[in-house]
Short mmCIF file of C-alpha atoms and ligand atoms in Angstrom, two decimals:
data_model
loop_
_atom_site.label_atom_id
_atom_site.label_comp_id
_atom_site.label_asym_id
_atom_site.label_seq_id
_atom_site.Cartn_x
_atom_site.Cartn_y
_atom_site.Cartn_z
CA MET A 1 -18.67 -30.21 -7.77
CA ALA A 2 -16.55 -29.41 -4.61
CA ASN A 3 -17.51 -26.63 -2.34
CA ARG A 4 -21.41 -26.78 -3.27
CA HIS A 5 -23.08 -24.88 -0.17
CA ASN A 6 -25.98 -22.61 0.45
CA TYR A 7 -26.04 -19.62 2.78
CA GLU A 8 -27.67 -21.87 5.69
CA GLU A 9 -24.23 -23.53 6.19
CA PHE A 10 -23.00 -20.44 7.81
CA GLY A 11 -25.72 -20.76 10.49
CA PRO A 12 -29.12 -19.59 11.09
CA SER A 13 -28.10 -16.00 12.39
CA TYR A 14 -26.02 -15.33 9.56
CA ARG A 15 -28.75 -13.86 7.30
CA GLN A 16 -29.85 -11.45 10.31
CA LEU A 17 -26.26 -10.47 10.84
CA ILE A 18 -25.67 -9.48 7.02
CA SER A 19 -29.14 -7.87 7.05
CA ASP A 20 -28.43 -5.90 9.98
CA ILE A 21 -25.05 -4.72 8.73
CA GLU A 22 -26.53 -3.84 5.44
CA LYS A 23 -29.06 -1.68 7.29
CA GLU A 24 -26.63 0.12 9.24
CA ILE A 25 -24.36 1.15 6.51
CA LYS A 26 -26.93 1.88 4.22
CA PRO A 27 -26.30 5.72 4.43
CA ILE A 28 -22.49 4.96 3.93
CA HIS A 29 -23.10 3.10 0.73
CA GLU A 30 -25.45 5.82 -0.64
CA ALA A 31 -22.71 8.49 -0.18
CA VAL A 32 -20.32 6.22 -2.23
CA SER A 33 -22.60 5.92 -5.02
CA VAL A 34 -22.93 9.69 -5.19
CA THR A 35 -19.25 9.74 -5.52
CA ALA A 36 -19.14 6.92 -7.85
CA GLU A 37 -21.55 8.74 -10.28
CA LYS A 38 -19.76 12.05 -10.40
CA ASN A 39 -16.44 10.16 -11.12
CA GLN A 40 -18.42 8.19 -13.83
CA LEU A 41 -19.45 11.39 -15.35
CA LYS A 42 -15.97 12.78 -15.48
CA VAL A 43 -14.62 9.64 -16.90
CA LEU A 44 -17.45 9.41 -19.49
CA ASP A 45 -17.00 13.23 -20.58
CA ALA A 46 -13.33 12.58 -21.19
CA PHE A 47 -14.10 9.48 -23.55
CA ARG A 48 -16.74 11.53 -25.31
CA GLY A 49 -14.36 14.75 -25.40
CA TRP A 50 -11.51 12.75 -27.01
CA ASN A 51 -13.96 10.99 -29.37
CA VAL A 52 -12.68 7.26 -28.30
CA GLY A 53 -13.30 5.26 -31.22
CA GLU A 54 -13.02 1.42 -32.25
CA ASP A 55 -9.71 2.57 -34.09
CA ASP A 56 -8.24 3.40 -30.92
CA PHE A 57 -8.12 -0.15 -29.73
CA ALA A 58 -5.67 -1.04 -32.55
CA SER A 59 -2.17 -0.86 -31.60
CA SER A 60 1.21 -0.13 -33.57
CA THR A 61 4.38 -2.48 -33.47
CA GLY A 62 7.92 -1.76 -32.91
CA TYR A 63 8.93 1.49 -31.80
CA GLY A 64 5.29 2.57 -31.46
CA TYR A 65 5.79 5.96 -32.83
CA ASN A 66 2.56 8.32 -32.72
CA GLU A 67 0.21 5.26 -31.71
CA ALA A 68 -3.03 6.75 -31.88
CA GLY A 69 -4.98 5.07 -29.27
CA ARG A 70 -2.00 5.07 -26.66
CA GLU A 71 -2.22 8.94 -27.35
CA LYS A 72 -5.63 9.29 -26.62
CA THR A 73 -5.60 7.14 -23.73
CA GLU A 74 -2.92 9.09 -22.19
CA ALA A 75 -4.65 12.47 -22.96
CA ILE A 76 -7.64 11.01 -21.17
CA TYR A 77 -5.69 10.01 -17.99
CA ALA A 78 -4.13 13.63 -17.76
CA ALA A 79 -7.89 15.11 -18.05
CA ILE A 80 -9.03 12.71 -15.56
CA PHE A 81 -6.39 13.17 -12.98
CA GLY A 82 -6.03 16.71 -13.71
CA GLY A 83 -2.11 16.93 -15.04
CA GLU A 84 -0.75 18.43 -18.07
CA LYS A 85 0.53 14.94 -19.55
CA ALA A 86 0.31 11.38 -18.56
CA LEU A 87 2.19 8.01 -19.32
CA VAL A 88 0.00 5.00 -19.53
CA ARG A 89 2.04 2.08 -20.32
CA PRO A 90 2.19 -1.83 -20.48
CA GLN A 91 5.85 -1.13 -20.22
CA LEU A 92 5.59 0.22 -16.68
CA VAL A 93 5.40 -3.33 -15.07
CA SER A 94 3.75 -1.92 -11.69
CA GLY A 95 3.08 0.52 -9.37
CA THR A 96 6.51 0.15 -7.80
CA HIS A 97 8.02 0.54 -11.21
CA ALA A 98 5.98 3.76 -12.24
CA ILE A 99 6.96 5.29 -8.79
CA THR A 100 10.73 4.48 -8.92
CA CYS A 101 10.71 6.03 -12.87
CA CYS A 102 9.44 9.09 -10.91
CA LEU A 103 12.08 9.23 -8.52
CA TYR A 104 15.13 8.07 -10.76
CA GLY A 105 13.70 10.66 -13.53
CA ILE A 106 13.83 13.53 -11.39
CA LEU A 107 16.19 13.05 -8.51
CA ARG A 108 20.09 13.74 -9.23
CA PRO A 109 23.12 13.14 -7.19
CA GLY A 110 23.54 15.29 -4.14
CA ASP A 111 19.61 15.90 -4.05
CA SER A 112 17.62 14.77 -1.23
CA PHE A 113 13.92 13.51 -0.99
CA LEU A 114 11.85 13.93 2.25
CA SER A 115 8.97 11.67 2.45
CA VAL A 116 6.28 13.12 4.97
CA THR A 117 4.17 10.23 5.39
CA GLY A 118 6.66 7.85 7.06
CA THR A 119 8.48 5.38 5.46
CA PRO A 120 7.44 4.78 1.59
CA TYR A 121 5.39 1.37 0.85
CA GLU A 122 7.60 -1.81 1.35
CA SER A 123 8.34 -2.63 -2.52
CA ILE A 124 9.85 0.91 -2.95
CA ARG A 125 12.49 0.47 -0.24
CA PRO A 126 14.91 -1.60 -1.90
CA ALA A 127 15.12 1.35 -4.59
CA MET A 128 15.74 3.78 -1.99
CA GLY A 129 18.54 1.71 -0.63
CA LEU A 130 17.25 1.14 2.68
CA TYR A 131 18.21 -2.53 3.17
CA SER A 132 21.55 -2.43 0.61
CA VAL A 133 22.82 0.69 -0.69
CA GLU A 134 25.00 -0.49 -3.47
CA GLU A 135 22.89 -3.81 -4.71
CA GLN A 136 21.34 -3.21 -8.17
CA GLY A 137 21.78 0.85 -8.19
CA SER A 138 19.57 2.17 -5.39
CA LEU A 139 19.32 5.83 -5.04
CA ALA A 140 21.60 5.84 -2.27
CA ASP A 141 24.09 4.48 -4.54
CA PHE A 142 23.64 7.39 -6.81
CA LYS A 143 24.15 9.61 -3.87
CA ILE A 144 20.80 10.63 -3.31
CA THR A 145 19.82 11.24 0.20
CA TYR A 146 16.68 10.10 1.89
CA LEU A 147 14.75 12.07 4.95
CA GLU A 148 11.63 11.09 6.71
CA ILE A 149 9.10 12.66 8.49
CA ASP A 150 5.66 11.07 9.58
CA LEU A 151 3.40 14.06 9.51
CA ILE A 152 0.12 11.88 9.51
CA THR A 153 0.74 10.03 12.72
CA GLU A 154 2.36 12.83 14.53
CA THR A 155 0.07 15.85 13.60
CA LYS A 156 -2.81 13.98 12.04
CA ALA A 157 -1.88 16.18 8.83
CA ARG A 158 -3.72 18.79 10.04
CA ASP A 159 -1.22 20.99 12.50
CA ALA A 160 -0.24 24.07 10.35
CA ALA A 161 2.49 25.35 12.72
CA GLY A 162 3.97 21.89 13.58
CA THR A 163 4.24 20.84 9.82
CA ILE A 164 5.89 23.89 9.02
CA LYS A 165 8.39 23.51 11.68
CA LYS A 166 9.23 20.14 10.71
CA ILE A 167 9.75 20.98 7.14
CA LYS A 168 11.88 23.94 8.13
CA ASP A 169 13.99 21.59 10.49
CA TYR A 170 15.11 20.21 7.04
CA LYS A 171 15.49 23.47 5.18
CA GLY A 172 19.32 23.90 6.06
CA ASN A 173 19.45 21.08 3.47
CA LYS A 174 18.77 23.09 0.23
CA ALA A 175 18.65 20.24 -2.17
CA ILE A 176 15.28 18.52 -1.01
CA LYS A 177 14.25 18.13 -4.77
CA MET A 178 11.22 16.30 -4.07
CA VAL A 179 8.87 15.87 -1.33
CA TYR A 180 7.06 12.39 -1.35
CA VAL A 181 3.63 11.78 -0.11
CA GLN A 182 1.88 8.36 0.22
CA ARG A 183 -1.91 8.52 0.03
CA SER A 184 -2.86 5.01 1.20
CA ARG A 185 -2.08 3.61 4.56
CA GLY A 186 0.12 0.89 2.99
CA TYR A 187 1.06 -1.94 5.50
CA SER A 188 0.78 0.48 8.54
CA LEU A 189 -2.43 1.54 10.73
CA ARG A 190 -2.01 5.27 9.91
CA PRO A 191 -5.22 6.49 8.20
CA ALA A 192 -4.98 7.08 4.64
CA LEU A 193 -4.83 10.73 3.47
CA THR A 194 -7.81 12.45 2.25
CA ILE A 195 -7.34 15.12 -0.71
CA ASP A 196 -8.17 17.73 1.90
CA ASP A 197 -5.56 16.49 4.16
CA LEU A 198 -3.65 16.58 1.00
CA GLU A 199 -4.44 19.91 0.08
CA PHE A 200 -3.31 21.21 3.58
CA LEU A 201 -0.11 19.68 3.22
CA THR A 202 0.86 20.58 -0.12
CA LYS A 203 0.25 24.31 1.08
CA GLN A 204 2.30 24.18 3.88
CA ILE A 205 5.06 22.53 1.72
CA LYS A 206 5.10 25.14 -0.84
CA THR A 207 5.27 27.87 1.69
CA VAL A 208 8.47 26.43 3.14
CA LEU A 209 9.81 24.63 -0.03
CA PRO A 210 8.40 26.47 -3.09
CA GLU A 211 10.61 24.97 -5.73
CA THR A 212 10.11 21.27 -4.45
CA VAL A 213 8.38 18.71 -6.60
CA ILE A 214 5.44 17.15 -4.73
CA PHE A 215 5.16 13.53 -5.71
CA VAL A 216 2.12 11.53 -4.59
CA ASP A 217 1.81 7.70 -4.63
CA ASN A 218 -1.55 7.51 -5.44
CA CYS A 219 -2.07 3.63 -5.28
CA TYR A 220 -5.48 2.71 -4.03
CA GLY A 221 -6.66 6.37 -3.82
CA GLU A 222 -8.07 6.89 -7.37
CA PHE A 223 -11.62 7.57 -7.61
CA VAL A 224 -12.25 7.23 -3.79
CA GLU A 225 -13.09 10.86 -3.75
CA THR A 226 -14.01 13.19 -6.77
CA ARG A 227 -10.69 15.12 -6.77
CA GLU A 228 -7.31 13.59 -7.34
CA PRO A 229 -3.99 14.68 -5.76
CA LEU A 230 -3.20 17.12 -8.74
CA GLU A 231 -6.26 19.08 -8.06
CA ALA A 232 -5.12 19.48 -4.44
CA GLY A 233 -1.61 20.83 -5.07
CA ALA A 234 0.71 17.77 -6.01
CA ASP A 235 2.98 18.09 -9.10
CA LEU A 236 3.36 14.34 -10.11
CA ILE A 237 1.54 11.08 -9.22
CA ALA A 238 1.87 7.34 -10.10
CA GLY A 239 0.14 4.22 -9.72
CA SER A 240 -0.66 0.63 -10.73
CA LEU A 241 -3.12 -0.44 -13.43
CA ILE A 242 -3.88 -3.54 -11.53
CA LYS A 243 -5.24 -1.50 -8.82
CA ASN A 244 -8.17 1.10 -9.04
CA PRO A 245 -7.77 3.04 -12.39
CA GLY A 246 -7.63 -0.83 -14.37
CA GLY A 247 -11.06 -1.16 -13.11
CA GLY A 248 -10.11 -4.91 -12.87
CA ILE A 249 -9.97 -5.12 -16.73
CA SER A 250 -6.56 -4.11 -17.56
CA PRO A 251 -4.06 -7.16 -17.43
CA GLY A 252 -1.22 -4.75 -16.26
CA GLY A 253 0.69 -1.51 -16.31
CA GLY A 254 1.05 1.57 -14.81
CA TYR A 255 0.85 5.16 -15.10
CA ILE A 256 2.09 8.54 -14.48
CA VAL A 257 0.35 11.94 -14.35
CA GLY A 258 1.35 15.61 -13.90
CA LYS A 259 3.49 18.39 -15.02
CA ALA A 260 4.82 18.08 -18.49
CA ALA A 261 8.29 18.38 -17.79
CA LEU A 262 8.19 16.18 -15.05
CA VAL A 263 6.26 13.27 -16.81
CA ASP A 264 8.87 13.83 -19.57
CA LYS A 265 11.61 13.25 -16.78
CA ALA A 266 10.20 9.89 -15.90
CA ALA A 267 9.65 8.85 -19.53
CA ALA A 268 13.46 9.50 -20.08
CA ARG A 269 13.90 6.86 -17.25
CA LEU A 270 11.42 4.23 -18.64
CA THR A 271 12.56 4.37 -22.24
CA ALA A 272 15.97 6.28 -22.70
CA PRO A 273 16.93 9.81 -22.79
CA GLY A 274 16.08 11.43 -26.24
CA LEU A 275 13.36 8.75 -26.61
CA GLY A 276 11.12 9.31 -23.79
CA ALA A 277 7.34 9.14 -24.15
CA ALA A 278 7.73 8.98 -28.18
CA LEU A 279 8.28 5.02 -27.88
CA GLY A 280 6.08 2.31 -26.55
CA PRO A 281 3.54 0.41 -28.48
CA THR A 282 0.78 -1.13 -26.21
CA TYR A 283 0.28 -4.41 -27.83
CA GLY A 284 -3.36 -4.54 -28.28
CA LEU A 285 -4.04 -3.63 -24.65
CA ASN A 286 -5.58 -0.14 -25.35
CA ARG A 287 -9.08 -1.74 -25.31
CA TYR A 288 -8.66 -3.21 -21.84
CA ILE A 289 -6.98 -0.17 -20.63
CA LEU A 290 -9.60 2.12 -21.60
CA GLN A 291 -12.51 -0.34 -20.82
CA GLY A 292 -10.99 -0.86 -17.22
CA LEU A 293 -10.70 2.81 -16.80
CA PHE A 294 -14.34 3.33 -17.86
CA LEU A 295 -15.28 0.99 -15.34
CA ALA A 296 -13.20 1.90 -12.57
CA PRO A 297 -15.41 4.41 -10.82
CA HIS A 298 -18.18 1.51 -10.26
CA PHE A 299 -15.53 -0.82 -8.96
CA VAL A 300 -13.93 1.64 -6.67
CA ALA A 301 -17.44 2.06 -5.09
CA GLU A 302 -17.68 -1.53 -4.93
CA ALA A 303 -14.60 -2.00 -3.10
CA LEU A 304 -15.64 0.76 -0.91
CA LYS A 305 -18.94 -0.84 -0.01
CA ALA A 306 -17.18 -3.96 0.58
CA ALA A 307 -14.60 -2.14 2.85
CA SER A 308 -17.31 -0.69 5.08
CA PHE A 309 -19.28 -4.10 5.10
CA ALA A 310 -16.11 -6.03 6.31
CA ALA A 311 -15.37 -3.07 8.86
CA LEU A 312 -18.78 -3.41 10.47
CA LEU A 313 -18.74 -7.22 10.56
CA PHE A 314 -15.21 -7.63 11.83
CA LYS A 315 -15.96 -4.70 14.56
CA LYS A 316 -19.15 -6.60 15.57
CA SER A 317 -17.12 -9.65 15.83
CA GLY A 318 -14.92 -7.93 18.50
CA PHE A 319 -11.91 -7.09 16.24
CA ASN A 320 -10.09 -3.71 15.91
CA VAL A 321 -10.53 -2.30 12.37
CA TYR A 322 -8.95 0.57 10.62
CA PRO A 323 -10.69 2.55 9.36
CA ASP A 324 -13.92 2.15 11.38
CA TYR A 325 -16.79 1.50 9.08
CA SER A 326 -18.26 4.72 9.08
CA GLU A 327 -15.01 7.00 8.89
CA TYR A 328 -14.47 8.78 5.60
CA ARG A 329 -12.08 6.99 3.51
CA GLY A 330 -8.96 8.19 1.54
CA ASP A 331 -8.33 4.67 0.09
CA ILE A 332 -9.97 1.32 -0.63
CA VAL A 333 -8.01 -0.65 1.98
CA GLN A 334 -9.64 -2.21 4.95
CA ALA A 335 -7.45 -3.23 7.72
CA VAL A 336 -8.42 -5.87 10.40
CA GLU A 337 -6.27 -6.62 13.35
CA LEU A 338 -6.30 -10.26 13.92
CA LYS A 339 -4.02 -10.45 16.36
CA THR A 340 -2.42 -14.10 15.65
CA PRO A 341 -0.51 -15.62 12.53
CA GLU A 342 -3.13 -18.37 12.68
CA ARG A 343 -6.06 -16.15 12.22
CA ILE A 344 -4.28 -14.39 9.34
CA THR A 345 -3.58 -17.51 7.57
CA GLY A 346 -7.10 -18.89 8.22
CA PHE A 347 -8.54 -15.32 6.89
CA CYS A 348 -6.63 -15.43 3.61
CA GLU A 349 -7.42 -19.14 3.27
CA GLU A 350 -11.09 -18.35 3.20
CA ILE A 351 -10.75 -15.43 0.87
CA GLN A 352 -8.83 -17.67 -1.55
CA LYS A 353 -11.29 -20.47 -1.06
CA TYR A 354 -13.98 -18.22 -2.01
CA SER A 355 -12.63 -16.82 -5.08
CA PRO A 356 -13.55 -17.49 -8.84
CA VAL A 357 -10.13 -18.34 -10.00
CA ASP A 358 -7.51 -20.80 -8.18
CA SER A 359 -10.39 -21.47 -5.29
CA PHE A 360 -8.66 -24.89 -4.87
CA LEU A 361 -5.39 -23.41 -3.97
CA THR A 362 -3.94 -22.57 -0.29
CA PRO A 363 -1.91 -19.32 0.24
CA VAL A 364 0.80 -19.84 2.36
CA PRO A 365 3.45 -17.17 3.48
CA ALA A 366 6.18 -16.62 1.29
CA PRO A 367 8.98 -14.28 0.31
CA MET A 368 8.13 -11.79 -2.07
CA PRO A 369 10.47 -9.55 -4.59
CA GLY A 370 10.50 -6.12 -3.06
CA TYR A 371 9.09 -7.24 0.11
CA LYS A 372 11.45 -7.94 3.46
CA ASN A 373 8.92 -9.80 5.70
CA ASN A 374 7.20 -13.17 4.35
CA ILE A 375 3.75 -12.04 2.73
CA ILE A 376 0.66 -13.92 2.53
CA MET A 377 -1.70 -13.09 -0.32
CA ALA A 378 -5.00 -14.36 -1.17
CA GLY A 379 -5.66 -13.56 -4.69
CA GLY A 380 -8.06 -15.56 -6.52
CA THR A 381 -8.07 -13.19 -9.23
CA PHE A 382 -8.30 -12.92 -13.12
CA VAL A 383 -5.13 -10.87 -13.15
CA GLN A 384 -2.32 -12.00 -10.98
CA GLY A 385 -1.68 -9.83 -7.94
CA ALA A 386 -4.62 -7.46 -8.71
CA SER A 387 -6.08 -5.93 -5.86
CA LEU A 388 -9.23 -4.07 -7.10
CA GLU A 389 -10.37 -7.69 -7.38
CA LEU A 390 -11.38 -9.03 -3.81
CA SER A 391 -8.01 -10.08 -2.30
CA ALA A 392 -6.13 -10.03 1.10
CA ASP A 393 -2.70 -9.64 2.10
CA ALA A 394 -0.68 -9.33 5.03
CA PRO A 395 3.04 -9.59 6.37
CA LEU A 396 3.57 -12.10 9.15
CA ILE A 397 4.40 -9.93 11.84
CA PRO A 398 3.03 -8.33 14.98
CA PRO A 399 0.48 -6.84 15.32
CA TYR A 400 -1.05 -9.37 12.87
CA VAL A 401 -3.07 -7.11 10.64
CA VAL A 402 -4.89 -8.25 7.33
CA TYR A 403 -5.64 -6.05 4.60
CA LEU A 404 -8.44 -6.36 2.59
CA GLN A 405 -9.41 -4.71 -0.58
CA GLY A 406 -11.18 -5.10 -3.56
CA GLY A 407 -14.90 -5.27 -4.76
CA LEU A 408 -14.93 -7.12 -8.07
C1 PLP B 1 0.54 -1.54 -4.35
C2 PLP B 1 1.16 -0.28 -3.70
C3 PLP B 1 2.41 0.21 -4.34
C4 PLP B 1 3.21 -0.61 -5.37
O1 PLP B 1 2.25 -1.07 -6.76
P1 PLP B 1 2.67 -2.44 -7.30
O2 PLP B 1 1.63 -2.71 -8.39
O3 PLP B 1 2.24 -3.51 -6.31
O4 PLP B 1 4.26 -2.38 -7.50
C5 PLP B 1 2.83 1.29 -3.91
N1 PLP B 1 2.33 2.15 -2.88
C6 PLP B 1 1.21 1.63 -2.43
C7 PLP B 1 0.57 2.51 -1.30
C8 PLP B 1 0.80 0.39 -2.59
O5 PLP B 1 -0.54 0.23 -2.21
#
């Protein structure tokens, strides 16, 4: 047996340090538990309300017309996230795919979309045409214009006059079909949006651009608070089932929830116009998707507890942490500024070494599809790339920040 050890190996002061930290963050953990309980009740109510039964775990084949379990799963997602309609599909291969289905489904040549939270998450950028317009049919290749402001960094999302003015500066361009909001920090040090921030933002946006579709990339935000973006004025949200709402159980997939007409447009992009949401068997995954959703509020809470623990541990060790351990959180990500590439690599190696799966492997920085910089990922996870499971990743660029998340 390799790697056998006990706590004493970490040094005699280790236990004391852990117990000091746990004492200090106890009130934070208690608040997290209250949120988890409310969310758990919301999820349980939806399962009961829709009479989830053993039969719903069966799936159809072929076209997948009228698959009862899938339809129930989607009705439950719509209820929990506050939308009229949902798509919850293994055919959505990732969060990026779900998000791009929304973009391509809604935007048309001549339209523009305005990101108000800076440049969207790395893996969305190739589809926007930020690196190469023509390659593989980016939005830019379809004559869809991208505009960007960063209201979070510039105004902390709470400067009403500033926000309205900035959006008005773009209003000359009548064709802003969509405003794009990213809830989580992504690979940046700006804070995640809270639902209150988002509500403030959607109100300002709607006063200036009443017809615009407000889309929210909801990755890493699900169940962190007791309300979700559609309850704060957003029109459409999307995310990944190997993050929060998959509860660590779903082996893959993505979701889209929002106004029915918008979800239908995204569905037409996922399958084909005319087919939309009517097609798509789940290949026996309904049980995992539903069980994961049921467990999600608890494991999101575990992830939030791990994040505040890590924040205080690394703060005490002299590192800058974002957010601080006691800050109110809008997502499950904990950023730690390690300052050198060697520490990034070392950190990820340790996370990998103490993982239940692939503990014997060594992560190395490497190119990843959709990412411009080399990325190192520690993911000793049951589901490849899953990040509600304890995981860490980082682009190997200054200021050398590692992003830690997960609680499984
Ligand atoms: C992870 C993530 C995505 C993309 O999701 P994948 O499932 O990795 O494709 C998009 N936006 C944010 C903020 C994310 O954290």
